[in-house]
Amino acid sequence: ELWSASWGTHLPEPQIQQQLIEFVFMASNAYWEWVAAGRNLQINENLLKLAEERNAGIQKSVELGDLDPPDLEDNRRSIVSREAKVIDARRKFQQTSFKLSIFLRDPSGEPIVLSDRDIPQFPPLEEDFGHSFEADIQQAIANRPELLELDLVRRQLDIDRSLANNDLLPSVDAVIFGSQDVGEPTSSKRDKSEFELEAALLVNVPLQRRKARGKIQSVEGKISQLVLKRGLIEDKIVADLQNVHTALSANREAVDKAREAVKLANYMAKVERTKFDAGDGTSSLFTLNLREQQAAEAAINEIFTTLEYFRAKAEYRAVLAIDHQSEQARE
């Protein structure tokens, strides 16, 4: 019972570690979603700023007769449309800020709500993921608290099985006792008994032993279930690692393509803006707005493609259970 209880005292630790892994995973996703929402807000604000700065020039060109009045109204329409997108982007950014504040606290434990002044750039991506799949499997199996919890339960069951096996064996008890009358004589014969010493060896052989056999069968059944459950968890870990390796590789390539698309879209928008500002007859406000919108959409697509990459990185850390121990446990 002492051995079984001593292993039982370790059972809460894997459960705490599992909660810590889930906490870090949720906090990581909340942070990257906040970064993406902030960068999305900045892009929409820059897009609005372009239309606002261009409005005064278009109004002057209309007054000089170089542009028709509908061009000014079209630019104002573009401003209103972009203002609406900024409002929506700011609302989403605030939502992610509130979500992140659940995990981000000051020293007194109060939530910290970040503003748009705190928005960072995404960090550089790894040039080559290059992690060994087999090494990752070994690390995950060694770290995952679900497996550690099953191992602790298995040790308790092994103790129960040992106890049941012990109940099948004969019990041997050694007995030694002595007796001696003490006190004053109670008769003239002084018939106090002399000192007596007896020894005995009692052997008890269980004939039926059904209780012990039943307990052994019950424990072995639980062990079999435990072995199968552990195997299923290990298979799931392998499958999760395969998925996350594939996701990291695919997302890395998608980010490269998205960044290339941003460069091309920005180049086309810059060319169109130069032509429009120079009064080139082949350019129009409609075409310029279209090019700028395409550039903004390409940049936003890059942001959310990058977000998927860092989500996959967070999942990768969770599958490997890298964040499964507290600082005290590490020490």
PDB file of N, CA, C and O in Angstrom, residues 270-320:
ATOM      1  N   LYS A 270       2.935  50.666 -57.818  1.00  0.00           N
ATOM      2  CA  LYS A 270       3.860  51.800 -57.916  1.00  0.00           C
ATOM      3  C   LYS A 270       3.918  52.331 -59.338  1.00  0.00           C
ATOM      4  O   LYS A 270       3.909  53.558 -59.571  1.00  0.00           O
ATOM      5  N   VAL A 271       3.956  51.439 -60.325  1.00  0.00           N
ATOM      6  CA  VAL A 271       3.969  51.861 -61.739  1.00  0.00           C
ATOM      7  C   VAL A 271       2.687  52.610 -62.068  1.00  0.00           C
ATOM      8  O   VAL A 271       2.718  53.678 -62.717  1.00  0.00           O
ATOM      9  N   GLU A 272       1.561  52.071 -61.631  1.00  0.00           N
ATOM     10  CA  GLU A 272       0.279  52.707 -61.930  1.00  0.00           C
ATOM     11  C   GLU A 272       0.165  54.064 -61.239  1.00  0.00           C
ATOM     12  O   GLU A 272      -0.372  55.021 -61.820  1.00  0.00           O
ATOM     13  N   ARG A 273       0.697  54.177 -60.020  1.00  0.00           N
ATOM     14  CA  ARG A 273       0.651  55.450 -59.301  1.00  0.00           C
ATOM     15  C   ARG A 273       1.518  56.492 -60.000  1.00  0.00           C
ATOM     16  O   ARG A 273       1.130  57.672 -60.093  1.00  0.00           O
ATOM     17  N   THR A 274       2.665  56.072 -60.485  1.00  0.00           N
ATOM     18  CA  THR A 274       3.551  57.003 -61.212  1.00  0.00           C
ATOM     19  C   THR A 274       2.889  57.495 -62.488  1.00  0.00           C
ATOM     20  O   THR A 274       2.934  58.695 -62.817  1.00  0.00           O
ATOM     21  N   LYS A 275       2.260  56.592 -63.219  1.00  0.00           N
ATOM     22  CA  LYS A 275       1.570  56.971 -64.453  1.00  0.00           C
ATOM     23  C   LYS A 275       0.407  57.926 -64.171  1.00  0.00           C
ATOM     24  O   LYS A 275       0.196  58.914 -64.892  1.00  0.00           O
ATOM     25  N   PHE A 276      -0.348  57.656 -63.100  1.00  0.00           N
ATOM     26  CA  PHE A 276      -1.503  58.499 -62.778  1.00  0.00           C
ATOM     27  C   PHE A 276      -1.057  59.893 -62.355  1.00  0.00           C
ATOM     28  O   PHE A 276      -1.631  60.903 -62.780  1.00  0.00           O
ATOM     29  N   ASP A 277       0.008  59.953 -61.515  1.00  0.00           N
ATOM     30  CA  ASP A 277       0.502  61.249 -61.054  1.00  0.00           C
ATOM     31  C   ASP A 277       1.085  62.070 -62.197  1.00  0.00           C
ATOM     32  O   ASP A 277       1.053  63.311 -62.180  1.00  0.00           O
ATOM     33  N   ALA A 278       1.633  61.366 -63.205  1.00  0.00           N
ATOM     34  CA  ALA A 278       2.217  62.060 -64.347  1.00  0.00           C
ATOM     35  C   ALA A 278       1.162  62.470 -65.374  1.00  0.00           C
ATOM     36  O   ALA A 278       1.493  63.112 -66.380  1.00  0.00           O
ATOM     37  N   GLY A 279      -0.085  62.099 -65.154  1.00  0.00           N
ATOM     38  CA  GLY A 279      -1.146  62.447 -66.075  1.00  0.00           C
ATOM     39  C   GLY A 279      -1.155  61.614 -67.337  1.00  0.00           C
ATOM     40  O   GLY A 279      -1.678  62.053 -68.372  1.00  0.00           O
ATOM     41  N   ASP A 280      -0.602  60.404 -67.250  1.00  0.00           N
ATOM     42  CA  ASP A 280      -0.581  59.501 -68.401  1.00  0.00           C
ATOM     43  C   ASP A 280      -2.015  59.113 -68.754  1.00  0.00           C
ATOM     44  O   ASP A 280      -2.790  58.651 -67.901  1.00  0.00           O
ATOM     45  N   GLY A 281      -2.385  59.286 -69.998  1.00  0.00           N
ATOM     46  CA  GLY A 281      -3.740  58.994 -70.427  1.00  0.00           C
ATOM     47  C   GLY A 281      -4.095  57.532 -70.360  1.00  0.00           C
ATOM     48  O   GLY A 281      -5.288  57.183 -70.375  1.00  0.00           O
ATOM     49  N   THR A 282      -3.108  56.646 -70.304  1.00  0.00           N
ATOM     50  CA  THR A 282      -3.396  55.209 -70.223  1.00  0.00           C
ATOM     51  C   THR A 282      -3.763  54.771 -68.815  1.00  0.00           C
ATOM     52  O   THR A 282      -4.163  53.627 -68.602  1.00  0.00           O
ATOM     53  N   SER A 283      -3.605  55.696 -67.835  1.00  0.00           N
ATOM     54  CA  SER A 283      -3.923  55.366 -66.446  1.00  0.00           C
ATOM     55  C   SER A 283      -5.221  56.051 -66.042  1.00  0.00           C
ATOM     56  O   SER A 283      -5.604  57.077 -66.602  1.00  0.00           O
ATOM     57  N   SER A 284      -5.896  55.472 -65.063  1.00  0.00           N
ATOM     58  CA  SER A 284      -7.142  56.051 -64.543  1.00  0.00           C
ATOM     59  C   SER A 284      -7.213  55.802 -63.055  1.00  0.00           C
ATOM     60  O   SER A 284      -6.496  54.948 -62.506  1.00  0.00           O
ATOM     61  N   LEU A 285      -8.074  56.575 -62.409  1.00  0.00           N
ATOM     62  CA  LEU A 285      -8.246  56.399 -60.969  1.00  0.00           C
ATOM     63  C   LEU A 285      -8.779  55.012 -60.648  1.00  0.00           C
ATOM     64  O   LEU A 285      -8.377  54.398 -59.650  1.00  0.00           O
ATOM     65  N   PHE A 286      -9.646  54.508 -61.489  1.00  0.00           N
ATOM     66  CA  PHE A 286     -10.193  53.171 -61.267  1.00  0.00           C
ATOM     67  C   PHE A 286      -9.078  52.123 -61.293  1.00  0.00           C
ATOM     68  O   PHE A 286      -9.009  51.251 -60.424  1.00  0.00           O
ATOM     69  N   THR A 287      -8.197  52.243 -62.311  1.00  0.00           N
ATOM     70  CA  THR A 287      -7.105  51.274 -62.414  1.00  0.00           C
ATOM     71  C   THR A 287      -6.151  51.395 -61.243  1.00  0.00           C
ATOM     72  O   THR A 287      -5.673  50.391 -60.696  1.00  0.00           O
ATOM     73  N   LEU A 288      -5.875  52.645 -60.826  1.00  0.00           N
ATOM     74  CA  LEU A 288      -4.980  52.854 -59.688  1.00  0.00           C
ATOM     75  C   LEU A 288      -5.571  52.256 -58.413  1.00  0.00           C
ATOM     76  O   LEU A 288      -4.868  51.571 -57.647  1.00  0.00           O
ATOM     77  N   ASN A 289      -6.851  52.498 -58.161  1.00  0.00           N
ATOM     78  CA  ASN A 289      -7.495  51.914 -56.970  1.00  0.00           C
ATOM     79  C   ASN A 289      -7.454  50.390 -57.011  1.00  0.00           C
ATOM     80  O   ASN A 289      -7.257  49.731 -55.985  1.00  0.00           O
ATOM     81  N   LEU A 290      -7.644  49.849 -58.192  1.00  0.00           N
ATOM     82  CA  LEU A 290      -7.615  48.399 -58.347  1.00  0.00           C
ATOM     83  C   LEU A 290      -6.227  47.852 -58.027  1.00  0.00           C
ATOM     84  O   LEU A 290      -6.097  46.848 -57.322  1.00  0.00           O
ATOM     85  N   ARG A 291      -5.182  48.515 -58.536  1.00  0.00           N
ATOM     86  CA  ARG A 291      -3.808  48.062 -58.278  1.00  0.00           C
ATOM     87  C   ARG A 291      -3.467  48.169 -56.791  1.00  0.00           C
ATOM     88  O   ARG A 291      -2.821  47.274 -56.229  1.00  0.00           O
ATOM     89  N   GLU A 292      -3.881  49.271 -56.170  1.00  0.00           N
ATOM     90  CA  GLU A 292      -3.602  49.435 -54.746  1.00  0.00           C
ATOM     91  C   GLU A 292      -4.347  48.393 -53.922  1.00  0.00           C
ATOM     92  O   GLU A 292      -3.798  47.857 -52.949  1.00  0.00           O
ATOM     93  N   GLN A 293      -5.576  48.106 -54.314  1.00  0.00           N
ATOM     94  CA  GLN A 293      -6.346  47.088 -53.597  1.00  0.00           C
ATOM     95  C   GLN A 293      -5.713  45.711 -53.762  1.00  0.00           C
ATOM     96  O   GLN A 293      -5.645  44.929 -52.798  1.00  0.00           O
ATOM     97  N   GLN A 294      -5.211  45.425 -54.957  1.00  0.00           N
ATOM     98  CA  GLN A 294      -4.542  44.145 -55.188  1.00  0.00           C
ATOM     99  C   GLN A 294      -3.276  44.038 -54.346  1.00  0.00           C
ATOM    100  O   GLN A 294      -2.972  42.970 -53.798  1.00  0.00           O
ATOM    101  N   ALA A 295      -2.530  45.129 -54.234  1.00  0.00           N
ATOM    102  CA  ALA A 295      -1.316  45.127 -53.415  1.00  0.00           C
ATOM    103  C   ALA A 295      -1.663  44.905 -51.943  1.00  0.00           C
ATOM    104  O   ALA A 295      -0.971  44.154 -51.225  1.00  0.00           O
ATOM    105  N   ALA A 296      -2.736  45.561 -51.481  1.00  0.00           N
ATOM    106  CA  ALA A 296      -3.149  45.397 -50.081  1.00  0.00           C
ATOM    107  C   ALA A 296      -3.612  43.963 -49.821  1.00  0.00           C
ATOM    108  O   ALA A 296      -3.270  43.363 -48.789  1.00  0.00           O
ATOM    109  N   GLU A 297      -4.374  43.410 -50.736  1.00  0.00           N
ATOM    110  CA  GLU A 297      -4.854  42.033 -50.567  1.00  0.00           C
ATOM    111  C   GLU A 297      -3.691  41.045 -50.562  1.00  0.00           C
ATOM    112  O   GLU A 297      -3.702  40.067 -49.806  1.00  0.00           O
ATOM    113  N   ALA A 298      -2.674  41.304 -51.392  1.00  0.00           N
ATOM    114  CA  ALA A 298      -1.499  40.427 -51.400  1.00  0.00           C
ATOM    115  C   ALA A 298      -0.761  40.507 -50.066  1.00  0.00           C
ATOM    116  O   ALA A 298      -0.306  39.490 -49.526  1.00  0.00           O
ATOM    117  N   ALA A 299      -0.652  41.731 -49.515  1.00  0.00           N
ATOM    118  CA  ALA A 299       0.027  41.898 -48.227  1.00  0.00           C
ATOM    119  C   ALA A 299      -0.759  41.226 -47.102  1.00  0.00           C
ATOM    120  O   ALA A 299      -0.170  40.594 -46.212  1.00  0.00           O
ATOM    121  N   ILE A 300      -2.074  41.353 -47.134  1.00  0.00           N
ATOM    122  CA  ILE A 300      -2.903  40.714 -46.111  1.00  0.00           C
ATOM    123  C   ILE A 300      -2.813  39.192 -46.225  1.00  0.00           C
ATOM    124  O   ILE A 300      -2.756  38.476 -45.212  1.00  0.00           O
ATOM    125  N   ASN A 301      -2.799  38.707 -47.452  1.00  0.00           N
ATOM    126  CA  ASN A 301      -2.652  37.260 -47.648  1.00  0.00           C
ATOM    127  C   ASN A 301      -1.317  36.771 -47.095  1.00  0.00           C
ATOM    128  O   ASN A 301      -1.238  35.691 -46.489  1.00  0.00           O
ATOM    129  N   GLU A 302      -0.259  37.566 -47.275  1.00  0.00           N
ATOM    130  CA  GLU A 302       1.041  37.185 -46.715  1.00  0.00           C
ATOM    131  C   GLU A 302       0.979  37.123 -45.192  1.00  0.00           C
ATOM    132  O   GLU A 302       1.539  36.213 -44.569  1.00  0.00           O
ATOM    133  N   ILE A 303       0.278  38.082 -44.591  1.00  0.00           N
ATOM    134  CA  ILE A 303       0.166  38.118 -43.130  1.00  0.00           C
ATOM    135  C   ILE A 303      -0.497  36.846 -42.607  1.00  0.00           C
ATOM    136  O   ILE A 303       0.013  36.188 -41.695  1.00  0.00           O
ATOM    137  N   PHE A 304      -1.628  36.491 -43.187  1.00  0.00           N
ATOM    138  CA  PHE A 304      -2.359  35.342 -42.658  1.00  0.00           C
ATOM    139  C   PHE A 304      -1.726  34.017 -43.074  1.00  0.00           C
ATOM    140  O   PHE A 304      -1.922  33.004 -42.401  1.00  0.00           O
ATOM    141  N   THR A 305      -0.951  34.011 -44.145  1.00  0.00           N
ATOM    142  CA  THR A 305      -0.159  32.828 -44.474  1.00  0.00           C
ATOM    143  C   THR A 305       0.960  32.650 -43.457  1.00  0.00           C
ATOM    144  O   THR A 305       1.252  31.534 -43.005  1.00  0.00           O
ATOM    145  N   THR A 306       1.575  33.773 -43.075  1.00  0.00           N
ATOM    146  CA  THR A 306       2.609  33.728 -42.039  1.00  0.00           C
ATOM    147  C   THR A 306       2.012  33.311 -40.706  1.00  0.00           C
ATOM    148  O   THR A 306       2.641  32.576 -39.931  1.00  0.00           O
ATOM    149  N   LEU A 307       0.802  33.786 -40.429  1.00  0.00           N
ATOM    150  CA  LEU A 307       0.115  33.378 -39.202  1.00  0.00           C
ATOM    151  C   LEU A 307      -0.042  31.867 -39.142  1.00  0.00           C
ATOM    152  O   LEU A 307       0.195  31.258 -38.090  1.00  0.00           O
ATOM    153  N   GLU A 308      -0.412  31.237 -40.246  1.00  0.00           N
ATOM    154  CA  GLU A 308      -0.569  29.776 -40.270  1.00  0.00           C
ATOM    155  C   GLU A 308       0.750  29.072 -39.987  1.00  0.00           C
ATOM    156  O   GLU A 308       0.785  28.020 -39.342  1.00  0.00           O
ATOM    157  N   TYR A 309       1.846  29.659 -40.461  1.00  0.00           N
ATOM    158  CA  TYR A 309       3.159  29.062 -40.199  1.00  0.00           C
ATOM    159  C   TYR A 309       3.451  29.063 -38.690  1.00  0.00           C
ATOM    160  O   TYR A 309       3.871  28.045 -38.127  1.00  0.00           O
ATOM    161  N   PHE A 310       3.213  30.203 -38.040  1.00  0.00           N
ATOM    162  CA  PHE A 310       3.527  30.279 -36.609  1.00  0.00           C
ATOM    163  C   PHE A 310       2.520  29.508 -35.772  1.00  0.00           C
ATOM    164  O   PHE A 310       2.848  29.043 -34.671  1.00  0.00           O
ATOM    165  N   ARG A 311       1.310  29.350 -36.266  1.00  0.00           N
ATOM    166  CA  ARG A 311       0.376  28.445 -35.598  1.00  0.00           C
ATOM    167  C   ARG A 311       0.913  27.013 -35.642  1.00  0.00           C
ATOM    168  O   ARG A 311       0.814  26.266 -34.660  1.00  0.00           O
ATOM    169  N   ALA A 312       1.442  26.637 -36.786  1.00  0.00           N
ATOM    170  CA  ALA A 312       2.019  25.296 -36.914  1.00  0.00           C
ATOM    171  C   ALA A 312       3.219  25.137 -35.995  1.00  0.00           C
ATOM    172  O   ALA A 312       3.433  24.059 -35.421  1.00  0.00           O
ATOM    173  N   LYS A 313       4.016  26.211 -35.836  1.00  0.00           N
ATOM    174  CA  LYS A 313       5.152  26.134 -34.912  1.00  0.00           C
ATOM    175  C   LYS A 313       4.666  25.926 -33.481  1.00  0.00           C
ATOM    176  O   LYS A 313       5.274  25.159 -32.710  1.00  0.00           O
ATOM    177  N   ALA A 314       3.585  26.616 -33.102  1.00  0.00           N
ATOM    178  CA  ALA A 314       3.033  26.441 -31.760  1.00  0.00           C
ATOM    179  C   ALA A 314       2.526  25.009 -31.561  1.00  0.00           C
ATOM    180  O   ALA A 314       2.719  24.408 -30.495  1.00  0.00           O
ATOM    181  N   GLU A 315       1.892  24.472 -32.585  1.00  0.00           N
ATOM    182  CA  GLU A 315       1.409  23.094 -32.499  1.00  0.00           C
ATOM    183  C   GLU A 315       2.580  22.119 -32.415  1.00  0.00           C
ATOM    184  O   GLU A 315       2.522  21.113 -31.697  1.00  0.00           O
ATOM    185  N   TYR A 316       3.646  22.416 -33.149  1.00  0.00           N
ATOM    186  CA  TYR A 316       4.845  21.577 -33.120  1.00  0.00           C
ATOM    187  C   TYR A 316       5.417  21.509 -31.699  1.00  0.00           C
ATOM    188  O   TYR A 316       5.756  20.437 -31.197  1.00  0.00           O
ATOM    189  N   ARG A 317       5.489  22.655 -31.023  1.00  0.00           N
ATOM    190  CA  ARG A 317       5.991  22.676 -29.648  1.00  0.00           C
ATOM    191  C   ARG A 317       5.052  21.907 -28.721  1.00  0.00           C
ATOM    192  O   ARG A 317       5.505  21.239 -27.784  1.00  0.00           O
ATOM    193  N   ALA A 318       3.749  22.000 -28.980  1.00  0.00           N
ATOM    194  CA  ALA A 318       2.788  21.286 -28.128  1.00  0.00           C
ATOM    195  C   ALA A 318       2.906  19.778 -28.318  1.00  0.00           C
ATOM    196  O   ALA A 318       2.844  19.016 -27.346  1.00  0.00           O
ATOM    197  N   VAL A 319       3.070  19.337 -29.572  1.00  0.00           N
ATOM    198  CA  VAL A 319       3.195  17.893 -29.833  1.00  0.00           C
ATOM    199  C   VAL A 319       4.460  17.345 -29.191  1.00  0.00           C
ATOM    200  O   VAL A 319       4.454  16.248 -28.615  1.00  0.00           O
ATOM    201  N   LEU A 320       5.543  18.105 -29.250  1.00  0.00           N
ATOM    202  CA  LEU A 320       6.790  17.663 -28.631  1.00  0.00           C
ATOM    203  C   LEU A 320       6.796  17.861 -27.122  1.00  0.00           C
ATOM    204  O   LEU A 320       7.700  17.384 -26.442  1.00  0.00           O
TER     205      LEU A 320
END
